[in-house]
Short mmCIF file of C-alpha atoms in Angstrom, two decimals:
data_model
loop_
_atom_site.label_atom_id
_atom_site.label_comp_id
_atom_site.label_asym_id
_atom_site.label_seq_id
_atom_site.Cartn_x
_atom_site.Cartn_y
_atom_site.Cartn_z
CA MET E 1 0.16 -23.01 -4.00
CA ARG E 2 0.90 -22.67 -0.33
CA PRO E 3 -0.62 -23.47 3.06
CA LEU E 4 -2.74 -20.80 4.70
CA THR E 5 -1.15 -18.44 7.18
CA GLU E 6 -2.51 -18.12 10.69
CA ALA E 7 -4.60 -15.06 9.90
CA GLU E 8 -5.99 -16.58 6.74
CA THR E 9 -6.90 -19.81 8.51
CA ARG E 10 -8.65 -17.82 11.18
CA SER E 11 -10.79 -15.90 8.70
CA VAL E 12 -11.67 -19.08 6.79
CA PHE E 13 -12.69 -20.89 9.96
CA GLU E 14 -14.70 -17.93 11.14
CA LYS E 15 -16.63 -17.89 7.90
CA LEU E 16 -17.19 -21.63 7.91
CA GLY E 17 -18.14 -21.50 11.57
CA ARG E 18 -21.00 -19.18 10.78
CA TYR E 19 -22.62 -21.99 8.83
CA ILE E 20 -21.53 -25.19 10.52
CA GLY E 21 -20.47 -24.03 13.95
CA GLU E 22 -18.07 -26.33 15.78
CA ASN E 23 -18.48 -29.08 13.18
CA ILE E 24 -15.43 -27.67 11.39
CA GLN E 25 -13.49 -30.11 13.50
CA LEU E 26 -15.03 -32.86 11.45
CA LEU E 27 -13.68 -31.26 8.31
CA VAL E 28 -10.21 -30.71 9.69
CA ASP E 29 -9.87 -34.02 11.50
CA ARG E 30 -11.34 -36.73 9.34
CA PRO E 31 -11.19 -40.45 10.13
CA ASP E 32 -10.83 -41.51 6.49
CA GLY E 33 -7.69 -39.54 5.63
CA THR E 34 -5.69 -36.39 6.09
CA TYR E 35 -7.35 -33.43 4.43
CA CYS E 36 -5.91 -29.95 4.29
CA PHE E 37 -6.52 -26.45 2.98
CA ARG E 38 -4.24 -24.91 0.42
CA LEU E 39 -4.18 -21.47 -1.16
CA HIS E 40 -3.63 -21.13 -4.88
CA ARG E 41 -4.10 -17.79 -6.64
CA ASP E 42 -6.21 -16.35 -3.80
CA ARG E 43 -8.56 -19.34 -3.78
CA VAL E 44 -8.80 -21.77 -0.91
CA TYR E 45 -8.96 -25.44 -1.84
CA TYR E 46 -9.80 -28.42 0.34
CA LEU E 47 -8.13 -31.62 -0.69
CA SER E 48 -6.72 -34.88 0.56
CA GLU E 49 -3.05 -35.42 1.18
CA LYS E 50 -2.82 -37.91 -1.68
CA LEU E 51 -4.19 -35.36 -4.10
CA LEU E 52 -1.91 -32.69 -2.68
CA LYS E 53 1.16 -34.75 -3.37
CA VAL E 54 0.09 -35.23 -6.95
CA ALA E 55 -0.84 -31.58 -7.45
CA ALA E 56 2.50 -30.44 -6.06
CA SER E 57 4.20 -31.68 -9.18
CA ILE E 58 2.21 -29.44 -11.55
CA PRO E 59 3.76 -26.08 -12.38
CA ARG E 60 2.06 -23.08 -10.83
CA ASP E 61 1.04 -21.42 -14.08
CA ASN E 62 -0.55 -24.56 -15.42
CA LEU E 63 -2.46 -25.50 -12.28
CA VAL E 64 -6.08 -24.42 -12.57
CA SER E 65 -7.83 -26.07 -9.68
CA LEU E 66 -7.28 -28.78 -7.10
CA GLY E 67 -9.68 -30.64 -4.86
CA THR E 68 -12.71 -28.56 -3.91
CA CYS E 69 -12.64 -24.79 -3.99
CA PHE E 70 -14.18 -23.46 -0.77
CA GLY E 71 -13.98 -19.83 -1.67
CA LYS E 72 -11.57 -17.04 -2.37
CA PHE E 73 -9.84 -14.17 -0.68
CA THR E 74 -10.78 -10.81 -2.08
CA LYS E 75 -8.27 -8.07 -2.76
CA SER E 76 -8.81 -6.71 0.75
CA GLN E 77 -8.18 -10.16 2.25
CA LYS E 78 -11.79 -10.94 3.14
CA PHE E 79 -12.85 -14.53 2.67
CA ARG E 80 -15.86 -15.15 0.43
CA LEU E 81 -17.44 -18.60 0.54
CA SER E 82 -18.53 -19.98 -2.82
CA VAL E 83 -21.20 -22.50 -3.77
CA THR E 84 -18.65 -25.21 -4.51
CA ALA E 85 -18.31 -25.66 -0.75
CA LEU E 86 -21.97 -26.64 -0.43
CA ASP E 87 -21.27 -30.36 -0.53
CA PHE E 88 -19.21 -30.02 2.62
CA LEU E 89 -21.42 -27.53 4.42
CA ALA E 90 -24.74 -29.23 3.86
CA PRO E 91 -24.21 -32.37 5.95
CA TYR E 92 -22.88 -30.39 8.92
CA ALA E 93 -25.24 -27.44 8.79
CA LYS E 94 -26.64 -26.35 12.11
CA TYR E 95 -29.40 -24.01 10.92
CA LYS E 96 -31.44 -24.95 7.88
CA VAL E 97 -34.13 -23.27 5.87
CA TRP E 98 -36.52 -25.15 3.62
CA VAL E 99 -37.94 -23.25 0.69
CA LYS E 100 -41.28 -23.90 -1.00
CA PRO E 101 -41.26 -25.25 -4.55
CA CYS E 102 -42.85 -22.06 -5.90
CA SER E 103 -39.91 -19.86 -4.94
CA GLU E 104 -37.16 -22.44 -5.47
CA GLN E 105 -36.69 -21.11 -8.99
CA SER E 106 -36.44 -17.56 -7.73
CA PHE E 107 -33.73 -18.50 -5.25
CA LEU E 108 -31.82 -20.39 -7.91
CA TYR E 109 -31.82 -17.26 -10.03
CA GLY E 110 -30.11 -15.37 -7.24
CA ASN E 111 -32.96 -13.61 -5.47
CA HIS E 112 -33.49 -13.47 -1.72
CA ILE E 113 -36.13 -15.66 -0.07
CA LEU E 114 -39.32 -13.89 0.97
CA LYS E 115 -41.61 -14.95 3.76
CA SER E 116 -44.08 -16.26 1.21
CA GLY E 117 -41.50 -18.74 -0.06
CA LEU E 118 -40.39 -19.95 3.34
CA GLY E 119 -41.36 -23.53 4.04
CA ARG E 120 -39.64 -24.41 7.32
CA ILE E 121 -36.89 -22.91 9.36
CA THR E 122 -34.85 -24.41 12.19
CA GLU E 123 -36.06 -23.38 15.61
CA ASN E 124 -34.02 -20.73 17.50
CA THR E 125 -32.22 -19.36 14.47
CA ALA E 126 -30.74 -16.01 15.43
CA GLN E 127 -30.83 -12.99 13.16
CA TYR E 128 -27.94 -12.80 10.65
CA GLN E 129 -27.10 -16.42 11.29
CA GLY E 130 -25.63 -18.38 8.39
CA VAL E 131 -28.11 -20.93 7.09
CA VAL E 132 -28.12 -23.64 4.44
CA VAL E 133 -31.09 -23.56 2.11
CA TYR E 134 -32.84 -26.79 1.17
CA SER E 135 -35.74 -27.57 -1.08
CA MET E 136 -38.74 -29.35 0.38
CA ALA E 137 -37.23 -32.63 -0.83
CA ASP E 138 -34.15 -32.02 1.33
CA VAL E 139 -31.89 -31.23 -1.60
CA PRO E 140 -29.35 -28.55 -0.67
CA LEU E 141 -29.82 -25.54 -2.91
CA GLY E 142 -27.34 -23.09 -1.50
CA PHE E 143 -26.68 -21.00 1.53
CA GLY E 144 -27.57 -17.63 2.88
CA VAL E 145 -27.92 -15.45 5.92
CA ALA E 146 -31.10 -15.30 7.98
CA ALA E 147 -32.48 -11.79 7.77
CA LYS E 148 -34.89 -12.35 10.64
CA SER E 149 -34.81 -14.64 13.63
CA THR E 150 -37.31 -17.49 13.78
CA GLN E 151 -39.43 -15.40 16.16
CA GLU E 152 -39.68 -12.49 13.83
CA CYS E 153 -40.24 -14.75 10.83
CA ARG E 154 -43.56 -15.73 12.30
CA LYS E 155 -44.78 -12.19 12.77
CA VAL E 156 -43.48 -10.52 9.63
CA ASP E 157 -45.58 -9.82 6.49
CA PRO E 158 -45.33 -12.16 3.46
CA MET E 159 -43.35 -9.80 1.25
CA ALA E 160 -40.49 -9.32 3.66
CA ILE E 161 -37.08 -10.89 3.05
CA VAL E 162 -36.30 -13.66 5.50
CA VAL E 163 -33.10 -15.10 4.02
CA PHE E 164 -30.42 -13.13 2.17
CA HIS E 165 -29.02 -15.03 -0.76
CA GLN E 166 -25.29 -15.78 -0.63
CA ALA E 167 -24.74 -18.66 -3.05
CA ASP E 168 -26.91 -21.16 -4.87
CA VAL E 169 -26.43 -24.12 -7.19
CA GLY E 170 -27.79 -22.07 -10.10
CA GLU E 171 -24.39 -20.36 -10.16
CA TYR E 172 -22.97 -23.45 -11.75
CA VAL E 173 -24.87 -22.42 -14.84
CA ARG E 174 -24.88 -18.63 -14.41
CA ASN E 175 -21.29 -18.06 -13.31
CA GLU E 176 -19.65 -20.99 -15.00
CA ASP E 177 -16.42 -19.17 -15.76
CA ALA E 178 -16.06 -17.62 -12.33
CA LEU E 179 -15.98 -20.98 -10.56
CA THR E 180 -12.85 -23.09 -10.59
CA VAL A 1 -31.21 59.89 -32.86
CA GLU A 2 -29.99 61.64 -29.77
CA GLU A 3 -30.57 58.48 -27.77
CA VAL A 4 -28.46 56.48 -30.19
CA LEU A 5 -25.66 59.06 -29.97
CA ALA A 6 -25.82 59.06 -26.19
CA ALA A 7 -25.61 55.27 -26.15
CA ALA A 8 -22.63 55.33 -28.51
CA GLU A 9 -20.89 57.91 -26.34
CA GLU A 10 -21.48 55.80 -23.28
CA GLN A 11 -19.96 52.80 -24.99
CA GLU A 12 -16.88 54.82 -25.96
CA ALA A 13 -16.50 56.06 -22.40
CA GLU A 14 -16.87 52.51 -21.18
CA LYS A 15 -14.10 51.29 -23.48
CA ARG A 16 -11.79 54.09 -22.54
CA ARG A 17 -12.43 53.47 -18.90
CA SER A 18 -11.46 49.89 -19.29
CA ILE A 19 -8.04 50.78 -20.66
CA THR A 20 -7.23 53.78 -18.46
CA VAL A 21 -6.41 52.84 -14.91
CA GLU A 22 -5.72 55.35 -12.17
CA LYS A 23 -3.54 54.52 -9.23
CA GLU A 24 -2.26 56.64 -6.38
CA LEU A 25 1.25 55.22 -6.45
CA GLU A 26 2.87 54.23 -9.69
CA LEU A 27 3.51 50.53 -10.14
CA GLU A 28 7.05 49.18 -10.23
CA PHE A 29 7.74 47.17 -13.33
CA ASP A 30 10.31 44.50 -14.07
CA LEU A 31 9.49 43.68 -17.65
CA GLY A 32 12.29 41.11 -17.90
CA ASN A 33 10.34 38.93 -15.45
CA LEU A 34 6.91 40.21 -16.62
CA LEU A 35 6.48 41.53 -13.12
CA ALA A 36 4.40 44.44 -11.89
CA LEU A 37 4.55 45.43 -8.20
CA ASP A 38 1.61 47.36 -6.83
CA ARG A 39 2.36 49.13 -3.55
CA ASN A 40 -1.02 50.79 -3.25
CA PRO A 41 -2.82 49.82 -0.05
CA PRO A 42 -5.94 47.81 -0.96
CA ALA A 43 -9.42 48.59 0.32
CA ALA A 44 -9.05 46.79 3.66
CA ALA A 45 -12.74 46.62 4.54
CA GLY A 46 -13.78 44.82 1.40
CA LEU A 47 -11.05 42.18 1.68
CA ARG A 48 -11.91 40.96 5.16
CA GLY A 49 -13.58 37.56 5.20
CA ALA A 50 -14.27 35.27 2.27
CA GLY A 51 -17.16 35.85 -0.08
CA PRO A 52 -18.19 36.98 -3.53
CA GLN A 53 -17.54 40.62 -2.61
CA ARG A 54 -13.94 39.86 -1.85
CA GLU A 55 -13.61 37.83 -5.04
CA ALA A 56 -14.98 40.70 -7.09
CA LEU A 57 -12.59 43.22 -5.48
CA LEU A 58 -9.57 40.98 -6.04
CA ARG A 59 -10.59 40.31 -9.59
CA ALA A 60 -10.94 44.04 -10.33
CA LEU A 61 -7.53 44.70 -8.77
CA ALA A 62 -5.91 41.97 -10.84
CA ARG A 63 -7.54 43.26 -13.99
CA ASP A 64 -6.33 46.81 -13.45
CA ASN A 65 -2.76 45.77 -12.72
CA THR A 66 -2.68 43.44 -15.68
CA GLN A 67 -3.92 46.29 -17.87
CA LEU A 68 -1.05 48.50 -16.74
CA LEU A 69 1.52 45.75 -17.28
CA VAL A 70 0.25 44.98 -20.76
CA ALA A 71 0.26 48.66 -21.62
CA ARG A 72 3.93 48.82 -20.63
CA LEU A 73 4.69 45.70 -22.66
CA TRP A 74 3.19 47.32 -25.70
CA GLY A 75 5.64 50.15 -25.21
CA LEU A 76 8.67 47.87 -25.68
CA PRO A 77 10.60 47.75 -28.98
CA ALA A 78 9.15 44.93 -31.04
CA GLU A 79 9.80 43.24 -34.35
CA ARG A 80 8.15 40.70 -36.58
CA ALA A 81 9.62 37.23 -36.08
CA GLY A 82 9.95 34.94 -39.05
CA GLY A 83 9.54 37.51 -41.81
CA ALA A 84 6.70 39.87 -42.64
CA GLY A 85 3.77 37.63 -41.77
CA GLY A 86 5.12 36.31 -38.48
CA PRO A 87 3.97 37.27 -34.98
CA LEU A 88 5.02 40.51 -33.32
CA VAL A 89 7.70 39.75 -30.72
CA ALA A 90 8.71 42.24 -28.05
CA GLN A 91 12.30 42.37 -26.83
CA LEU A 92 12.24 42.15 -23.06
CA PRO A 93 14.94 43.94 -21.11
CA GLU A 94 17.16 42.13 -18.62
CA PRO A 95 15.32 41.14 -15.43
CA THR A 96 16.15 43.30 -12.41
CA PHE A 97 14.13 41.58 -9.69
CA THR A 98 16.09 38.72 -8.11
CA LEU A 99 13.93 35.69 -7.44
CA PRO A 100 14.75 33.65 -4.32
CA ARG A 101 16.46 30.28 -4.70
CA GLU A 102 14.30 27.34 -5.66
CA LYS A 103 16.42 24.75 -3.91
CA ARG A 104 18.80 24.95 -0.96
CA PRO A 105 22.35 26.08 -1.59
CA PRO A 106 24.64 23.07 -2.01
CA ARG A 107 26.46 22.08 1.13
CA PRO A 108 30.29 22.01 1.00
CA ARG A 109 31.67 18.62 0.07
CA PRO A 110 33.61 16.71 2.75
CA PRO A 111 37.42 16.69 2.38
CA THR A 112 39.01 13.77 0.56
CA ARG A 113 41.45 11.35 2.22
CA TRP A 114 44.41 13.32 0.92
CA GLU A 115 42.97 16.62 2.06
CA GLN A 116 42.37 15.21 5.55
CA PHE A 117 45.93 13.88 5.67
CA ALA A 118 47.37 17.16 4.41
CA ARG A 119 45.44 19.12 6.99
CA LEU A 120 46.67 16.74 9.67
CA LYS A 121 50.27 17.03 8.61
CA GLY A 122 50.11 20.73 7.88
CA ILE A 123 51.00 20.31 4.21
CA ARG A 124 50.04 23.34 2.24
CA LYS A 125 49.44 23.55 -1.44
CA ARG A 126 52.20 25.25 -3.41
CA LYS A 127 51.11 27.25 -6.38
CA LYS A 128 52.90 25.86 -9.39
CA THR A 129 53.91 27.95 -12.35
CA SER A 130 52.12 27.04 -15.53
CA LEU A 131 55.24 27.23 -17.71
CA VAL A 132 58.51 25.45 -17.15
CA TRP A 133 61.88 26.24 -18.74
CA ASP A 134 62.86 23.41 -21.05
CA GLU A 135 66.67 23.29 -21.24
CA GLN A 136 66.76 21.13 -24.34
CA ALA A 137 64.31 23.14 -26.39
CA LYS A 138 65.52 26.40 -24.80
CA GLU A 139 62.11 27.82 -24.36
CA TRP A 140 59.24 27.98 -21.91
CA ARG A 141 57.05 24.96 -22.30
CA ARG A 142 53.94 24.03 -20.39
CA ARG A 143 54.18 21.69 -17.44
CA TRP A 144 51.96 18.99 -18.96
CA GLY A 145 49.96 18.54 -22.07
CA TYR A 146 50.65 19.43 -25.69
CA ARG A 147 54.38 20.10 -26.27
CA ARG A 148 55.25 19.57 -22.68
CA ALA A 149 58.60 20.42 -21.14
CA GLY A 150 60.08 16.94 -20.86
CA GLY A 151 59.73 16.01 -24.52
CA ASP A 152 57.02 13.96 -26.13
CA PRO A 153 56.77 10.70 -24.14
CA ALA A 154 55.49 8.82 -27.21
CA ARG A 155 58.73 9.55 -29.06
CA ALA A 156 61.05 8.48 -26.27
CA TRP A 157 63.28 5.99 -28.07
CA LEU A 158 65.30 4.94 -25.07
CA ALA A 159 64.17 3.25 -21.93
CA GLU A 160 66.97 2.28 -19.59
CA VAL A 161 66.81 -1.01 -17.76
CA PRO A 162 67.02 -0.11 -14.05
CA GLU A 163 69.37 -1.97 -11.74
CA GLY A 164 67.98 -5.19 -10.40
CA ALA A 165 65.34 -5.54 -13.08
CA ASP A 166 64.82 -8.56 -15.26
CA PRO A 167 66.97 -8.01 -18.45
CA ASN A 168 64.36 -9.78 -20.59
CA GLU A 169 61.53 -7.53 -19.54
CA ASP A 170 60.17 -5.11 -22.11
CA GLN A 171 60.72 -1.67 -20.58
CA PHE A 172 58.45 0.14 -22.95
CA ALA A 173 55.64 -2.23 -22.09
CA ARG A 174 56.39 -1.75 -18.43
CA LEU A 175 56.17 2.04 -18.76
CA ARG A 176 52.89 1.81 -20.64
CA ARG A 177 51.47 -0.64 -18.10
CA GLU A 178 52.46 1.52 -15.19
CA LYS A 179 50.90 4.57 -16.75
CA ARG A 180 47.69 2.65 -17.29
CA GLU A 181 47.71 1.50 -13.68
CA ARG A 182 48.32 5.02 -12.43
CA VAL A 183 45.45 6.38 -14.46
CA ALA A 184 43.16 3.63 -13.22
CA ARG A 185 44.15 4.18 -9.61
CA ASN A 186 43.55 7.90 -9.84
CA GLU A 187 40.17 7.36 -11.38
CA PHE A 188 39.28 4.83 -8.69
CA ASN A 189 40.26 7.23 -5.93
CA ARG A 190 38.33 10.04 -7.49
CA LEU A 191 35.18 7.92 -7.63
CA ARG A 192 35.72 6.76 -4.09
CA ASN A 193 35.98 10.35 -2.89
CA LEU A 194 32.76 11.14 -4.71
CA ALA A 195 31.02 8.20 -3.08
CA ARG A 196 32.26 9.24 0.35
CA ALA A 197 31.01 12.75 -0.18
CA HIS A 198 27.64 11.42 -1.31
CA ARG A 199 27.35 9.02 1.59
CA ALA A 200 28.29 11.71 4.09
CA GLY A 201 25.18 13.63 3.11
CA THR A 202 22.64 10.82 3.30
CA ALA A 203 23.30 8.60 6.32
CA GLY A 204 22.42 10.01 9.73
CA PRO A 205 24.26 9.42 12.97
CA ALA A 206 24.35 5.66 13.63
CA ALA A 207 23.27 4.26 16.97
CA PRO A 208 26.29 3.23 19.10
CA LEU A 209 26.96 -0.47 19.33
CA HIS A 210 28.66 -0.38 22.73
CA PRO A 211 26.38 -0.36 25.77
CA THR A 212 25.31 3.10 26.87
CA GLY A 213 22.85 3.45 29.67
CA HIS A 214 20.14 4.89 27.46
CA GLN A 215 19.31 2.30 24.84
CA SER A 216 15.74 1.31 24.09
CA ARG A 217 14.54 -2.24 23.67
CA GLU A 218 14.61 -2.06 19.88
CA GLU A 219 18.15 -0.64 19.89
CA LEU A 220 19.32 -3.43 22.15
CA GLY A 221 17.69 -5.98 19.89
CA HIS A 222 19.43 -4.49 16.91
CA VAL A 223 22.76 -4.48 18.72
CA ALA A 224 22.28 -8.09 19.78
CA ARG A 225 21.59 -9.05 16.19
CA VAL A 226 24.70 -7.24 14.99
CA ALA A 227 26.77 -8.95 17.68
CA ARG A 228 25.44 -12.34 16.63
CA VAL A 229 26.32 -11.78 13.01
CA SER A 230 29.80 -10.40 13.76
CA THR A 231 31.46 -13.81 13.86
CA ALA A 232 33.54 -15.55 11.25
CA SER A 233 30.58 -17.73 10.22
CA LEU A 234 28.25 -14.71 10.19
CA GLY A 235 26.29 -15.99 13.18
CA ARG A 236 25.36 -19.41 11.85
CA PHE A 237 26.68 -21.47 14.74
CA GLN A 238 25.95 -19.12 17.62
CA PRO A 239 24.01 -20.75 20.47
CA ARG A 240 20.59 -19.25 21.09
CA LEU A 241 18.87 -18.42 24.34
CA PRO A 242 16.11 -20.87 25.35
CA LYS A 243 13.21 -18.68 24.21
CA GLU A 244 14.89 -16.95 21.31
CA PRO A 245 13.16 -17.90 18.07
CA ALA A 246 15.36 -19.74 15.60
CA GLU A 247 15.13 -17.59 12.50
CA PRO A 248 17.49 -17.71 9.58
CA PRO A 249 18.92 -14.30 8.74
CA SER A 250 16.81 -12.89 5.95
CA ARG A 251 18.99 -11.38 3.25
CA SER A 252 16.20 -9.00 2.25
CA GLY A 253 15.86 -7.66 5.79
CA GLY A 254 12.29 -8.71 6.49
CA ARG A 255 10.80 -7.53 3.18
CA LYS A 256 9.96 -10.96 1.75
CA ARG A 257 7.21 -13.05 3.36
CA ARG A 258 7.92 -16.65 4.22
CA PHE A 259 5.29 -19.39 4.26
CA GLU A 260 5.13 -22.89 5.64
CA PRO A 261 6.41 -25.57 3.26
CA LEU A 262 3.76 -26.98 0.96
CA LEU A 263 4.00 -30.63 2.00
CA GLY A 264 5.30 -30.02 5.50
CA ASN A 265 4.24 -32.02 8.53
CA LEU A 266 0.51 -32.44 7.88
CA ALA A 267 -0.18 -33.88 11.31
CA ALA A 268 1.35 -30.82 12.94
CA GLU A 269 -0.70 -28.59 10.66
CA ARG A 270 -3.86 -30.42 11.67
CA SER A 271 -3.11 -30.13 15.36
CA ARG A 272 -2.39 -26.43 14.95
CA GLN A 273 -5.72 -25.93 13.23
CA LEU A 274 -7.58 -27.83 15.93
CA GLU A 275 -5.91 -25.67 18.57
CA LEU A 276 -6.95 -22.59 16.66
CA LEU A 277 -10.52 -23.85 16.52
CA ARG A 278 -10.51 -24.49 20.22
CA ASP A 279 -9.24 -20.96 20.91
CA MET A 280 -11.88 -19.46 18.67
CA GLY A 281 -14.58 -21.53 20.31
CA SER A 282 -13.51 -20.60 23.83
CA LYS A 283 -13.78 -16.88 23.09
CA LYS A 284 -17.51 -17.06 22.35
CA PRO A 285 -19.62 -16.08 25.35
CA VAL A 286 -21.44 -18.99 26.95
CA LEU A 287 -24.60 -16.98 27.55
CA ASP A 288 -25.87 -15.32 24.39
CA ILE A 289 -28.13 -12.51 25.54
CA THR A 290 -30.28 -12.23 22.43
CA ARG A 291 -30.87 -15.94 22.29
CA ALA A 292 -31.77 -16.07 25.96
CA VAL A 293 -34.24 -13.22 25.47
CA ASN A 294 -35.70 -14.92 22.40
CA LYS A 295 -36.10 -18.13 24.33
CA GLN A 296 -37.89 -16.29 27.12
CA LEU A 297 -40.21 -14.58 24.64
CA ARG A 298 -40.97 -17.93 23.00
CA GLN A 299 -41.85 -19.40 26.38
CA GLU A 300 -44.15 -16.48 27.14
CA GLU A 301 -45.87 -16.76 23.82
CA ALA A 302 -46.42 -20.48 24.27
CA GLU A 303 -47.92 -19.85 27.70
CA ALA A 304 -50.05 -17.03 26.37
CA ALA A 305 -51.34 -19.25 23.59
CA ALA A 306 -52.15 -21.99 26.06
CA ALA A 307 -53.89 -19.53 28.38
CA LYS A 308 -55.90 -18.07 25.50
CA GLY A 309 -57.04 -21.52 24.54
CA LYS A 310 -58.30 -22.16 28.10
CA LYS A 311 -59.98 -18.82 28.55
CA GLN A 312 -61.82 -18.79 25.21
CA SER A 313 -64.80 -20.32 26.90
CA LYS A 314 -64.88 -17.57 29.56
CA ARG A 315 -64.99 -14.47 27.38
CA GLY A 316 -65.47 -11.36 29.50
CA LYS A 317 -63.81 -8.20 30.79
CA ARG A 318 -62.53 -9.86 33.91
CA GLY A 319 -60.82 -12.61 31.92
CA ARG A 320 -59.09 -10.18 29.58
CA ARG A 321 -57.96 -7.88 32.38
CA GLN A 322 -56.48 -10.82 34.26
CA GLN A 323 -54.67 -11.93 31.12
CA ARG A 324 -53.11 -8.53 30.57
CA VAL A 325 -52.06 -8.15 34.19
CA GLY A 326 -50.65 -11.65 34.15
CA ARG A 327 -48.56 -11.02 31.02
CA SER A 328 -47.11 -7.70 32.16
CA SER A 329 -46.04 -9.18 35.47
CA LYS A 330 -44.26 -11.98 33.67
CA LYS A 331 -42.46 -9.51 31.40
CA SER A 332 -41.16 -7.42 34.27
CA GLY A 333 -40.04 -10.55 36.07
CA GLY A 334 -38.13 -11.97 33.09
#
């Protein structure tokens, strides 16, 4: 377990910034306590200082997980955000996509969202912008990348992909062993 | 029947042709190396440029030469190895063709400390005779080794106590100890000479540590580091320049990565992260071209929709033409 280096912090913040923009400040600088990022076995965890002090006393081999896992660094040092970060991304999301109940299931199985399943989308979403996906009842389902800007979404045919799937809450059941 | 005979004859001719090869110049053989040298000039035209033609020519050439070599090999004296049923083994003659060296010739070893000293002083080696006249045994005995000239040292029954030595000291033990020490010292020096010779080959010329006029920035940095460490405390208490970073000397020479401490100053960490965020935010361009264009298009569409709603009552050519003209002008202006 160790703190992130400068380069690693930069890549993590860049990735998070794609989804929540400048609201990362609210994650870093919280009024209700000191929270920090730590790296353990290539995974990035977000936890409070209190928890960190307790976790520091566990031997490295026996430590499985601490706090919330935001994602992991791949072998080529790229940061991949995982669904366990959803609880922290959802309240601060800048661009949101609401999905119709009929294609909720499809998204939760890991498929992309088609135009036919798109309920609402935040105005002025750019293309390839990170978005958080909600159901019509405002329950966060996961996050993705907008394949088309809001403009184009209006004009495109119903079978076209409008949001690329990145992570969804169905992974808690599908990829149980891959999550920490 | 005649056709069958003709076909059979053709086959025979074919076989014979495959084992008889005709060459202008005879090949030179070195059967010890299984080598056949063909000095015949090849068909130059066919070999120019890559292609299947060239491949076929080369292959035919190789086949012919191999045929000749194998024919020669069959001419060597052979015997059955491992009894009657074993394989037929030919006895190759000694190789005559000298192959070039695989590796470089070894470079001469550097002179040892003694050799350097001897050269300096002008001491020359004197050739010693291998046999020495032993007065006691009245015969020529070898200088050292089995039955040496001075008598067997193991059977020496007398060891005089030299003047000024401790009378209670065991002289035999002293002699044995000194011999052991001599042997050990010689061995040590031999290994040291070997190491010196080995080192002389590997390390290149070192950069000078005194200031020359032609040192690069990296060399000067290296020299400064060496100068810092060349104190009695190995540079631990040397004052640093104002902007020099305070780094502890890494024993592994920069190979091992170092990270921040796990529970270090969390407030400092937070402020560093906020600074980083601010830097990242400042780099983004204030005016995003695509978004500005999208915004403009949205505006135009909204206006067009509004205009369409108004003009639905007045449906006619004039209305439509005006619409189109109006839109294009807006596009070029935007």
